[in-house]
Coordinates of C-alpha atoms and ligand atoms in Angstrom, one line a residue:
X292 CA 0.0 0.0 0.0
X293 CA 1.6 3.2 -1.0
X294 CA 1.2 6.8 -2.1
X295 CA 4.4 7.6 -4.0
X296 CA 4.6 11.3 -3.6
X297 CA 3.2 11.5 -0.1
X298 CA 5.5 8.7 1.1
X299 CA 8.6 10.4 -0.3
X300 CA 7.8 14.1 0.6
X301 CA 5.5 14.2 3.6
X302 CA 5.4 10.9 5.5
X303 CA 9.0 11.3 6.7
X304 CA 7.9 14.5 8.7
X305 CA 6.0 12.4 11.2
X306 CA 7.5 13.0 14.6
X307 CA 10.3 15.2 13.4
X308 CA 11.2 18.0 15.7
X309 CA 13.4 19.8 13.1
X310 CA 11.9 22.9 11.5
X311 CA 10.6 22.5 8.0
X312 CA 9.3 26.0 7.6
X313 CA 10.8 29.2 9.0
X314 CA 8.6 32.3 8.6
X315 CA 9.7 35.9 8.1
X316 CA 8.6 36.7 11.7
X317 CA 10.9 34.0 13.0
X318 CA 8.2 31.5 13.8
X319 CA 9.2 27.9 13.0
X320 CA 7.0 25.0 12.0
X321 CA 8.5 21.6 12.8
X322 CA 8.2 18.6 10.6
X323 CA 5.8 17.0 13.1
X324 CA 3.6 20.0 13.2
X325 CA 3.5 20.3 9.4
X326 CA 2.6 16.7 9.1
X327 CA -0.2 17.2 11.6
X328 CA -1.5 20.1 9.5
X329 CA -1.5 17.9 6.4
X330 CA -3.2 15.0 8.3
X331 CA -5.9 17.3 9.7
X332 CA -6.6 18.8 6.2
X333 CA -6.5 15.3 4.7
X334 CA -9.2 14.1 7.1
X335 CA -11.2 17.2 6.4
X336 CA -11.0 16.7 2.6
X337 CA -12.2 13.1 2.9
X338 CA -15.0 14.2 5.2
X339 CA -16.0 16.7 2.5
X340 CA -16.3 13.9 0.0
X341 CA -13.0 14.2 -1.9
X342 CA -12.1 10.9 -3.4
X343 CA -9.1 9.7 -5.5
X344 CA -8.8 11.5 -8.8
X345 CA -10.9 14.5 -7.7
X346 CA -9.5 17.9 -8.6
X347 CA -9.1 20.3 -5.7
X348 CA -8.6 23.9 -7.0
X349 CA -6.8 26.4 -4.8
X350 CA -6.4 30.2 -5.1
X351 CA -4.9 31.3 -1.9
X352 CA -2.1 33.5 -0.6
X353 CA 1.2 31.9 0.1
X354 CA 1.2 30.4 3.6
X355 CA 2.2 27.3 5.5
X356 CA -1.5 26.3 5.4
X357 CA -1.5 26.6 1.6
X358 CA 1.5 24.2 1.5
X359 CA -0.1 21.8 3.9
X360 CA -3.2 21.8 1.7
X361 CA -1.0 20.7 -1.2
X362 CA 0.3 17.8 1.0
X363 CA -3.2 16.9 2.0
X364 CA -4.6 16.8 -1.5
X365 CA -1.7 14.5 -2.6
X366 CA -2.1 12.4 0.5
X367 CA -5.8 11.6 -0.2
X368 CA -5.1 10.7 -3.9
X369 CA -6.7 13.9 -5.3
X370 CA -5.3 16.3 -7.9
X371 CA -3.9 19.6 -6.7
X372 CA -4.8 22.5 -8.9
X373 CA -3.2 25.8 -7.8
X374 CA -4.2 29.1 -9.4
X375 CA -2.3 32.3 -9.6
X376 CA -3.6 34.7 -6.9
X377 CA -3.6 37.4 -9.6
X378 CA -6.2 35.7 -11.7
X379 CA -9.5 37.6 -12.1
X380 CA -12.9 36.1 -11.4
X381 CA -13.5 35.5 -15.1
X382 CA -10.2 33.7 -15.5
X383 CA -10.9 31.5 -12.4
X384 CA -14.4 30.8 -13.8
X385 CA -12.8 29.2 -16.9
X386 CA -10.5 27.0 -14.8
X387 CA -13.4 25.9 -12.5
X388 CA -15.6 25.1 -15.5
X389 CA -12.8 23.2 -17.3
X390 CA -11.4 21.2 -14.5
X391 CA -14.7 20.7 -12.6
X392 CA -13.0 20.5 -9.2
X393 CA -14.8 18.8 -6.3
X394 CA -13.7 21.7 -4.0
X395 CA -12.4 25.2 -4.6
X396 CA -10.5 26.9 -1.9
X397 CA -10.1 30.7 -1.5
X398 CA -8.5 32.1 1.6
X399 CA -11.7 32.1 3.6
X400 CA -12.5 28.5 2.7
X401 CA -8.9 27.4 3.6
X402 CA -9.2 29.2 7.0
X403 CA -12.4 27.3 7.7
X404 CA -10.8 23.9 6.9
X405 CA -10.1 21.7 9.9
X406 CA -10.2 18.1 10.5
X407 CA -9.0 15.6 13.1
X408 CA -5.5 14.4 12.2
X409 CA -6.3 11.1 14.1
X410 CA -8.8 10.3 11.4
X411 CA -6.3 10.6 8.6
X412 CA -5.0 7.8 6.4
X413 CA -3.2 8.3 3.1
X414 CA -4.9 6.9 0.0
X415 CA -3.1 4.4 -2.2
X416 CA -1.9 5.6 -5.5
X417 CA 0.2 4.4 -8.4
X418 CA 3.0 6.3 -10.0
X419 CA 0.8 7.0 -13.1
X420 CA -2.0 8.6 -11.0
X421 CA -2.4 12.3 -11.2
X422 CA -1.0 14.5 -8.4
X423 CA -1.5 17.9 -9.9
X424 CA -2.9 19.9 -12.8
X425 CA -1.2 23.2 -13.7
X426 CA -2.8 25.4 -16.2
X427 CA -0.6 26.9 -18.9
X428 CA -1.8 29.4 -21.4
X429 CA -2.1 28.4 -25.0
X430 CA -1.3 30.2 -28.3
X431 CA -5.0 30.1 -29.2
X432 CA -5.7 32.0 -26.0
X433 CA -7.3 29.0 -24.2
X434 CA -5.5 27.6 -21.2
X435 CA -4.6 24.0 -21.1
X436 CA -4.3 21.9 -17.9
X437 CA -1.0 20.1 -17.8
X438 CA -1.6 16.7 -16.0
X439 CA 1.3 15.7 -13.8
X440 CA 1.6 12.3 -12.2
X441 CA 3.2 11.2 -9.0
X442 CA 6.0 9.7 -11.0
X443 CA 6.6 12.9 -13.0
X444 CA 7.0 14.9 -9.8
X445 CA 8.8 12.3 -7.8
X446 CA 11.4 11.5 -10.5
X447 CA 12.2 15.1 -11.0
X448 CA 12.5 15.9 -7.3
X449 CA 14.9 12.9 -6.9
X450 CA 17.1 14.0 -9.8
X451 CA 17.3 17.6 -8.6
X452 CA 18.1 16.7 -5.0
X453 CA 21.0 14.6 -6.4
X454 CA 22.1 17.1 -9.1
X455 CA 22.1 20.1 -6.7
X456 CA 23.4 18.0 -3.7
X457 CA 20.6 18.9 -1.3
X458 CA 20.7 17.5 2.2
X459 CA 18.8 18.0 5.4
X460 CA 21.3 20.6 6.4
X461 CA 20.0 22.9 3.7
X462 CA 17.9 26.0 4.3
X463 CA 16.2 27.2 1.1
X464 CA 15.3 30.8 0.9
X465 CA 11.8 30.6 -0.8
X466 CA 10.5 33.8 -2.2
X467 CA 8.7 32.4 -5.3
X468 CA 5.0 32.0 -5.7
X469 CA 3.7 28.5 -5.0
X470 CA 1.2 28.1 -7.8
X471 CA 3.8 27.3 -10.5
X472 CA 6.3 24.6 -11.2
X473 CA 9.3 26.6 -10.0
X474 CA 8.1 27.6 -6.6
X475 CA 6.0 24.5 -5.8
X476 CA 7.8 21.5 -7.4
X477 CA 11.3 22.6 -8.0
X478 CA 11.7 24.5 -4.7
X479 CA 9.3 22.8 -2.2
X480 CA 9.5 19.2 -3.5
X481 CA 13.3 19.3 -3.5
X482 CA 13.4 20.8 0.0
X483 CA 10.8 18.3 1.3
X484 CA 12.6 15.4 -0.2
X485 CA 16.0 16.4 1.2
X486 CA 14.5 16.9 4.7
X487 CA 15.9 20.4 4.9
X488 CA 14.1 23.6 5.9
X489 CA 12.7 26.6 3.9
X490 CA 12.7 30.2 4.9
X491 CA 9.2 30.7 3.6
X492 CA 8.6 34.4 2.5
X493 CA 5.3 35.7 1.1
X494 CA 7.0 37.2 -2.0
X495 CA 10.2 38.6 -3.3
X496 CA 10.9 41.8 -1.4
X497 CA 14.5 42.6 -1.8
X498 CA 15.2 44.0 1.6
X499 CA 13.4 41.1 3.4
X500 CA 15.3 38.7 1.2
X501 CA 18.6 40.3 2.1
X502 CA 17.8 40.2 5.8
X503 CA 16.7 36.6 5.7
X504 CA 19.5 35.4 3.5
X505 CA 21.9 35.3 6.4
X506 CA 20.2 32.0 7.6
X507 CA 19.9 30.4 4.2
X508 CA 22.2 28.1 2.2
X509 CA 20.4 28.1 -1.1
X510 CA 18.1 30.4 -3.1
X511 CA 16.1 29.6 -6.2
X512 CA 15.0 32.5 -8.3
X513 CA 13.8 33.9 -11.6
X514 CA 16.3 36.3 -13.3
X515 CA 14.4 39.4 -11.9
X516 CA 15.5 38.3 -8.4
X517 CA 19.1 38.6 -9.5
X518 CA 18.8 41.9 -11.3
X519 CA 17.1 43.3 -8.2
X520 CA 19.7 42.0 -5.9
X521 CA 22.4 43.5 -8.0
X522 CA 20.9 47.0 -7.5
X523 CA 21.7 46.6 -3.8
X524 CA 24.9 47.8 -2.3
X525 CA 25.9 45.2 0.2
X526 CA 25.8 41.6 -1.1
X527 CA 27.6 39.4 1.4
X528 CA 26.6 35.9 0.5
X529 CA 29.8 34.1 1.6
X530 CA 27.7 31.5 3.7
X531 CA 25.5 30.5 0.7
X532 CA 26.3 27.4 -1.2
X533 CA 24.0 27.7 -4.2
X534 CA 22.0 30.2 -6.3
X535 CA 19.8 28.8 -9.1
X536 CA 17.9 30.6 -11.8
X537 CA 15.2 29.6 -14.3
X538 CA 11.7 30.2 -15.7
X539 CA 13.1 32.9 -18.0
X540 CA 16.4 33.6 -19.7
X541 CA 19.2 34.9 -17.4
X542 CA 21.3 37.4 -19.3
X543 CA 24.9 36.4 -19.5
X544 CA 25.7 39.8 -18.2
X545 CA 23.7 39.3 -15.1
X546 CA 25.4 35.9 -14.6
X547 CA 28.8 37.6 -14.8
X548 CA 27.9 40.6 -12.7
X549 CA 26.6 38.4 -9.9
X550 CA 29.8 36.3 -10.0
X551 CA 31.9 39.4 -9.9
X552 CA 29.9 41.0 -7.0
X553 CA 29.4 37.9 -4.9
X554 CA 31.8 35.2 -6.0
X555 CA 28.8 32.9 -6.7
X556 CA 28.3 31.5 -10.2
X557 CA 24.5 31.2 -10.7
X558 CA 23.4 27.7 -11.7
X559 CA 20.9 28.1 -14.6
X560 CA 18.5 25.3 -15.4
X561 CA 15.6 24.9 -17.9
X562 CA 12.2 23.6 -17.5
X563 CA 8.5 23.9 -18.3
X564 CA 5.1 23.3 -16.6
X565 CA 4.7 20.2 -18.9
X566 CA 8.1 18.7 -18.2
X567 CA 9.3 19.9 -14.8
X568 CA 13.1 20.4 -15.2
X569 CA 14.9 19.2 -18.3
X570 CA 18.4 20.5 -18.1
X571 CA 20.8 22.0 -15.6
X572 CA 24.2 23.4 -15.4
X573 CA 26.4 21.2 -13.2
X574 CA 26.8 21.6 -9.5
X575 CA 30.5 20.6 -9.8
X576 CA 32.0 21.6 -13.2
X577 CA 31.6 24.6 -15.4
X578 CA 28.3 26.6 -15.1
X579 CA 28.3 28.4 -18.4
X580 CA 26.7 31.8 -18.7
X581 CA 24.0 31.9 -21.5
X582 CA 23.5 28.1 -21.3
X583 CA 21.0 26.0 -19.4
X584 CA 23.4 23.1 -19.1
X585 CA 23.0 19.5 -19.9
X586 CA 20.1 17.1 -19.8
X587 CA 19.3 15.9 -16.2
X588 CA 19.7 12.2 -15.4
X589 CA 17.1 10.1 -17.1
X590 CA 15.9 13.1 -19.3
X591 CA 16.6 13.0 -23.0
X592 CA 16.9 16.2 -25.0
X593 CA 17.2 16.4 -28.8
X594 CA 17.0 19.1 -31.4
X595 CA 14.9 18.6 -34.5
X596 CA 14.8 20.4 -37.8
X597 CA 18.2 21.9 -37.2
X598 CA 19.1 24.9 -39.4
X599 CA 22.4 26.6 -38.9
X600 CA 22.8 24.8 -35.6
X601 CA 19.4 25.9 -34.2
X602 CA 16.6 23.4 -33.7
X603 CA 13.4 22.7 -31.9
X604 CA 14.0 21.4 -28.4
X605 CA 12.3 18.1 -27.8
X606 CA 12.2 16.2 -24.5
X607 CA 11.5 12.6 -23.4
X608 CA 11.7 11.1 -19.9
X609 CA 9.8 10.2 -16.7
X610 CA 9.5 14.0 -16.1
X611 CA 7.2 14.6 -19.1
X612 CA 3.6 15.1 -18.3
X613 CA 0.6 12.8 -19.1
X614 CA -1.1 15.2 -21.5
X615 CA -3.5 18.2 -21.3
X616 CA -6.7 17.7 -19.3
X617 CA -9.5 16.7 -21.7
X618 CA -7.6 17.8 -24.7
X619 CA -6.4 14.7 -26.6
X620 CA -5.9 16.5 -29.9
X621 CA -3.8 19.3 -28.4
X622 CA -1.8 16.7 -26.5
X623 CA -1.2 14.7 -29.7
X624 CA -0.2 17.8 -31.5
X625 CA 2.6 18.6 -29.1
X626 CA 4.2 15.1 -29.3
X627 CA 6.2 13.7 -32.2
X628 CA 5.2 10.4 -33.7
X629 CA 8.0 8.7 -31.7
X630 CA 6.8 10.1 -28.4
X631 CA 9.0 13.2 -27.7
X632 CA 7.4 16.4 -26.3
X633 CA 7.8 19.4 -28.5
X634 CA 8.7 22.3 -26.2
X635 CA 8.3 25.2 -28.6
X636 CA 11.7 26.5 -27.5
X637 CA 14.5 26.8 -30.0
X638 CA 18.0 25.8 -29.0
X639 CA 21.6 25.1 -29.9
X640 CA 23.8 22.4 -28.3
X641 CA 27.5 22.7 -28.0
X642 CA 30.1 19.9 -28.4
X643 CA 30.0 19.3 -24.6
X644 CA 26.2 18.9 -24.6
X645 CA 25.3 22.3 -23.1
X646 CA 22.0 23.5 -24.3
X647 CA 21.4 27.2 -25.0
X648 CA 17.9 28.6 -25.6
X649 CA 18.0 31.0 -28.5
X650 CA 14.3 31.7 -29.1
X651 CA 10.8 30.4 -29.1
X652 CA 8.6 29.2 -31.9
X653 CA 5.5 29.9 -29.7
X654 CA 4.1 33.4 -29.6
X655 CA 4.8 33.9 -25.9
X656 CA 6.0 36.7 -23.6
X657 CA 7.9 35.8 -20.4
X658 CA 7.7 38.7 -18.0
X659 CA 9.3 38.4 -14.6
X660 CA 9.0 34.6 -15.0
X661 CA 5.3 34.7 -15.8
X662 CA 4.1 33.5 -19.2
X663 CA 1.7 35.8 -21.1
X664 CA 0.2 34.6 -24.4
X665 CA -0.3 37.6 -26.6
X666 CA -3.4 36.1 -28.2
X667 CA -5.2 36.2 -24.9
X668 CA -4.5 39.9 -24.4
X669 CA -5.2 40.7 -28.0
X670 CA -8.6 39.1 -27.8
X671 CA -9.6 41.3 -24.9
X672 CA -8.0 44.4 -26.4
X673 CA -10.0 43.9 -29.6
X674 CA -13.2 44.2 -27.6
X675 CA -12.2 47.6 -26.2
X676 CA -14.0 50.7 -27.7
X677 CA -12.1 52.2 -30.6
X678 CA -9.7 49.3 -31.1
X679 CA -9.8 47.9 -34.7
X680 CA -7.1 45.4 -34.2
X681 CA -4.1 44.8 -31.9
X682 CA -0.7 43.1 -31.8
X683 CA 0.8 42.3 -28.4
X684 CA 4.5 41.7 -28.2
X685 CA 7.2 41.3 -25.6
X686 CA 9.9 44.0 -25.4
X687 CA 13.2 43.9 -23.5
X688 CA 12.7 45.3 -20.0
X689 CA 15.5 46.0 -17.5
X690 CA 13.6 44.6 -14.5
X691 CA 11.3 42.0 -15.9
X692 CA 13.4 40.7 -18.8
X693 CA 10.5 41.2 -21.2
X694 CA 7.5 43.4 -20.7
X695 CA 4.1 43.2 -22.4
X696 CA 3.6 45.9 -25.1
X697 CA 0.5 46.6 -27.2
X698 CA 0.4 48.1 -30.7
X699 CA -3.2 49.2 -31.5
X700 CA -4.9 50.2 -34.7
X701 CA -8.0 52.5 -34.5
X702 CA -8.9 55.4 -32.2
X703 CA -9.0 54.0 -28.7
X704 CA -8.9 56.0 -25.5
X705 CA -5.6 54.8 -24.0
X706 CA -6.6 56.2 -20.6
X707 CA -9.5 53.8 -20.2
X708 CA -8.0 50.6 -21.7
X709 CA -6.0 49.5 -18.6
X710 CA -9.2 49.4 -16.4
X711 CA -11.1 47.5 -19.1
X712 CA -8.3 44.9 -19.4
X713 CA -8.0 44.6 -15.6
X714 CA -11.6 43.6 -15.3
X715 CA -10.8 40.4 -17.2
X716 CA -7.1 39.7 -17.1
X717 CA -4.6 39.2 -14.3
X718 CA -2.6 42.4 -13.8
X719 CA 0.7 40.9 -14.8
X720 CA -0.7 40.3 -18.3
X721 CA -1.6 44.0 -18.8
X722 CA 0.6 46.0 -21.3
X723 CA 3.2 48.1 -19.6
X724 CA 3.2 50.3 -22.7
X725 CA 0.9 50.9 -25.6
X726 CA 1.0 52.8 -28.9
X727 CA -1.6 53.6 -31.6
X728 CA -0.6 53.3 -35.2
X729 CA -2.3 53.5 -38.6
X730 CA -1.7 49.9 -39.6
X731 CA 0.2 46.8 -38.5
X732 CA 3.1 45.6 -40.7
X733 CA 2.0 42.5 -42.5
X734 CA 3.8 40.0 -44.8
X735 CA 2.5 39.1 -48.2
X736 CA 0.3 36.4 -46.6
X737 CA -1.3 39.1 -44.5
X738 CA 0.3 37.8 -41.3
X739 CA 1.2 40.5 -38.7
X740 CA 5.0 40.8 -38.6
X741 CA 5.7 40.7 -34.9
X742 CA 9.4 40.5 -35.4
X743 CA 9.3 43.8 -37.2
X744 CA 7.2 45.4 -34.3
X745 CA 9.7 44.0 -31.8
X746 CA 12.5 45.6 -33.8
X747 CA 10.8 49.0 -34.1
X748 CA 9.9 49.3 -30.4
X749 CA 12.9 47.4 -29.1
X750 CA 14.1 50.3 -26.9
X751 CA 10.7 51.4 -25.6
X752 CA 11.4 50.4 -22.0
X753 CA 15.2 51.1 -22.0
X754 CA 14.7 54.8 -21.9
X755 CA 17.5 55.3 -24.4
X756 CA 15.2 55.0 -27.4
X757 CA 14.5 57.4 -30.1
X758 CA 10.8 58.2 -29.9
X759 CA 9.1 55.2 -31.5
X760 CA 6.2 57.4 -32.5
X761 CA 8.5 58.7 -35.3
X762 CA 8.3 55.2 -36.8
X763 CA 4.6 55.3 -37.0
X764 CA 2.6 58.1 -38.4
X765 CA -0.3 59.4 -36.4
X766 CA 1.0 57.5 -33.4
X767 CA 0.2 58.2 -29.8
X768 CA 2.0 56.5 -27.0
X769 CA 1.3 55.6 -23.5
X770 CA 3.5 54.1 -20.8
X771 CA 1.2 52.5 -18.3
X772 CA 2.2 52.7 -14.7
X773 CA 1.0 49.3 -13.6
Ligands
LIG824 C1 4.0 41.6 -10.8 N1 3.6 42.4 -11.8 C2 4.1 42.0 -12.9 C3 4.8 40.9 -12.6 N2 4.7 40.6 -11.3 N3 4.0 42.5 -14.2 C4 4.6 41.8 -15.1 N4 5.3 40.7 -14.9 C5 5.4 40.2 -13.7 N5 6.2 39.1 -13.4 C6 2.8 43.6 -11.7 C7 1.7 43.5 -10.7 O1 0.5 43.1 -11.3 C8 1.6 44.9 -10.2 O2 0.8 45.7 -11.1 C9 3.0 45.4 -10.2 O3 3.6 44.6 -11.2 C10 3.7 45.3 -8.9 O4 3.4 44.1 -8.3 P1 4.2 43.4 -7.2 O5 3.5 42.2 -6.7 O6 4.8 44.4 -6.3 O7 5.4 42.8 -8.1 P2 6.7 42.2 -7.6 O8 6.7 41.8 -6.2 O9 7.7 43.3 -8.0 O10 6.9 40.9 -8.5 C11 7.8 40.7 -9.5 C12 8.4 39.3 -9.4 C13 7.2 38.3 -9.4 C14 9.3 39.1 -10.5 C15 9.1 39.2 -8.1 O11 6.5 38.5 -10.6 C16 7.6 36.9 -9.3 O12 7.8 36.4 -8.2 N6 7.8 36.2 -10.4 C17 8.1 34.8 -10.4 C18 7.2 34.0 -11.3 C19 7.4 32.6 -11.3 O13 7.5 31.9 -10.2 N7 7.5 31.9 -12.4 C20 7.7 30.5 -12.5 C21 6.8 29.8 -13.6 S1 7.2 28.1 -13.7 P3 -0.3 46.7 -10.6 O14 -1.0 47.0 -11.9 O15 -1.2 45.9 -9.6 O16 0.4 47.8 -9.9 C22 8.2 28.0 -15.1 C23 8.9 26.7 -15.3 C24 10.3 26.9 -14.9 O17 8.3 28.9 -15.8 O18 11.2 26.5 -15.7 O19 10.6 27.3 -13.8
LIG825 P1 6.0 27.7 -18.1 O1 5.0 27.3 -19.2 O2 5.5 28.8 -17.3 O3 6.4 26.5 -17.4 O4 7.3 28.3 -18.9 C1 8.1 27.5 -19.5 C2 9.0 28.3 -20.5 O5 9.9 29.1 -19.8 C3 9.9 27.4 -21.3 O6 9.2 26.8 -22.4 C4 11.0 28.4 -21.7 O7 10.5 29.1 -22.8 C5 11.0 29.3 -20.5 N1 12.2 29.0 -19.6 C6 12.3 28.2 -18.5 N2 13.5 28.2 -18.0 C7 14.3 29.0 -18.9 C8 15.7 29.3 -18.9 N3 16.5 29.0 -18.0 N4 16.1 30.1 -20.0 C9 15.2 30.5 -20.9 N5 13.9 30.2 -20.9 C10 13.4 29.4 -19.9

């Protein structure tokens, strides 16, 4: 009788007096206490009728309770479905309708959840059973639920503990959100599996992070964490053993600057919601700036349709998801005939097997580590008064890596558009700049040339640009302060 993920991550906490979570106010939660929270919630979920395979959707602020709920859902054989706290009511309505969860937790519902830990018993599961569904936006604008099995999550956590040499002496500084692969699976699962502790912060606030760092041994971050740290004067990280980066491209310059300022060579790795982690720079050995390292143990990576050294990155291994929830056609379309997952990322591989990500075939903006699919924003923009058509692109941004930018045709009132968008879209998806032009550049097939738009407005957020409105007659521009 077994529950693979629960047995590996949560069961070992029974009776442990060592802290598993350290909070910003200094409060500590022992392994035993954390397990009791999981067991209490587990009993409560069963009492509410949750059975194996049920989806349990969760949109709650980051807290120890939220993490214990994750453990409880896994323990009772249900499927954890975390949602970004920034999602609007209409976005959440879509996920609830699509996934049909047995229960939905917001903060109030979580606060009211209690059960008797004595009544708890984990539910048996197989490696192929689902442990989580994480929604990832699609190029058509419709989000897809990536189904992740116990085996997917377990295999990846094992490989990462090993690759990054985690032990129970580690204290991971955790400042990421816990509704995505990075913060939940890479960070929490790895820490749980190693039996170490996490300094569990509500979000990335640079001053708090610096203050808390003194007790940590490892930090995992998106590139924005590192650019923000580099803006600080005093960076004394001599006691740290590891900094990792992922979810978005880390500029080689940031990598070099961080090494020069702190003596730490950031370890960059590459993953996706659908695959967990695929590649990593080595813990011992050369961590090469601008590369995402080599395939992790048990993960196979290949490039297809290679032209001038650049090919589509395809992945195969126990980490690769079980498909999109109730979307067999979309699932089939993203696998090759011989079973490799087509990532949509373009890469090169050097003679030593180090992969570099050089572009994306998918029309996607990654801003501060969050993915925004332009189509989704364009669809809402096109409903705004005065907008005839729109093109949404990502432009280089000093803080967020890329920022969302909208090019509009028509005569819209730019002052009212942000509020109209915010009613429907999470705020991180809203354009940080907009411009109105006479027409969008198109190729002979009539397709909007987004590469051309990215070239024209490339310097918009850098401040050093020539005024882009010179490139577009009758243009008006707006930098949105959101
Ligand atoms: C916040 N805002 C953003 C934003 N984050 N806008 C664009 N991109 C973002 N990433 C907006 C808010 O809506 C708000 O707008 C304003 O910016 C300030 O909000 P904030 O909460 O103060 O932001 P801040 O704390 O500065 O957050 C920035 C950040 C955060 C980079 C620290 O976004 C973050 O933690 N990102 C990590 C994302 C992540 O975990 N990705 C992993 C995906 S998994 P307004 O209008 O309200 O003022 C994955 C797989 C893998 O990709 O390989 O890991
Ligand atoms: P998500 O769907 O949110 O999991 O985002 C996954 C995408 O993030 C990948 O397909 C890549 O495009 C991107 N990504 C993740 N890690 C890296 C990295 N280290 N460098 C560049 N892009 C990355």
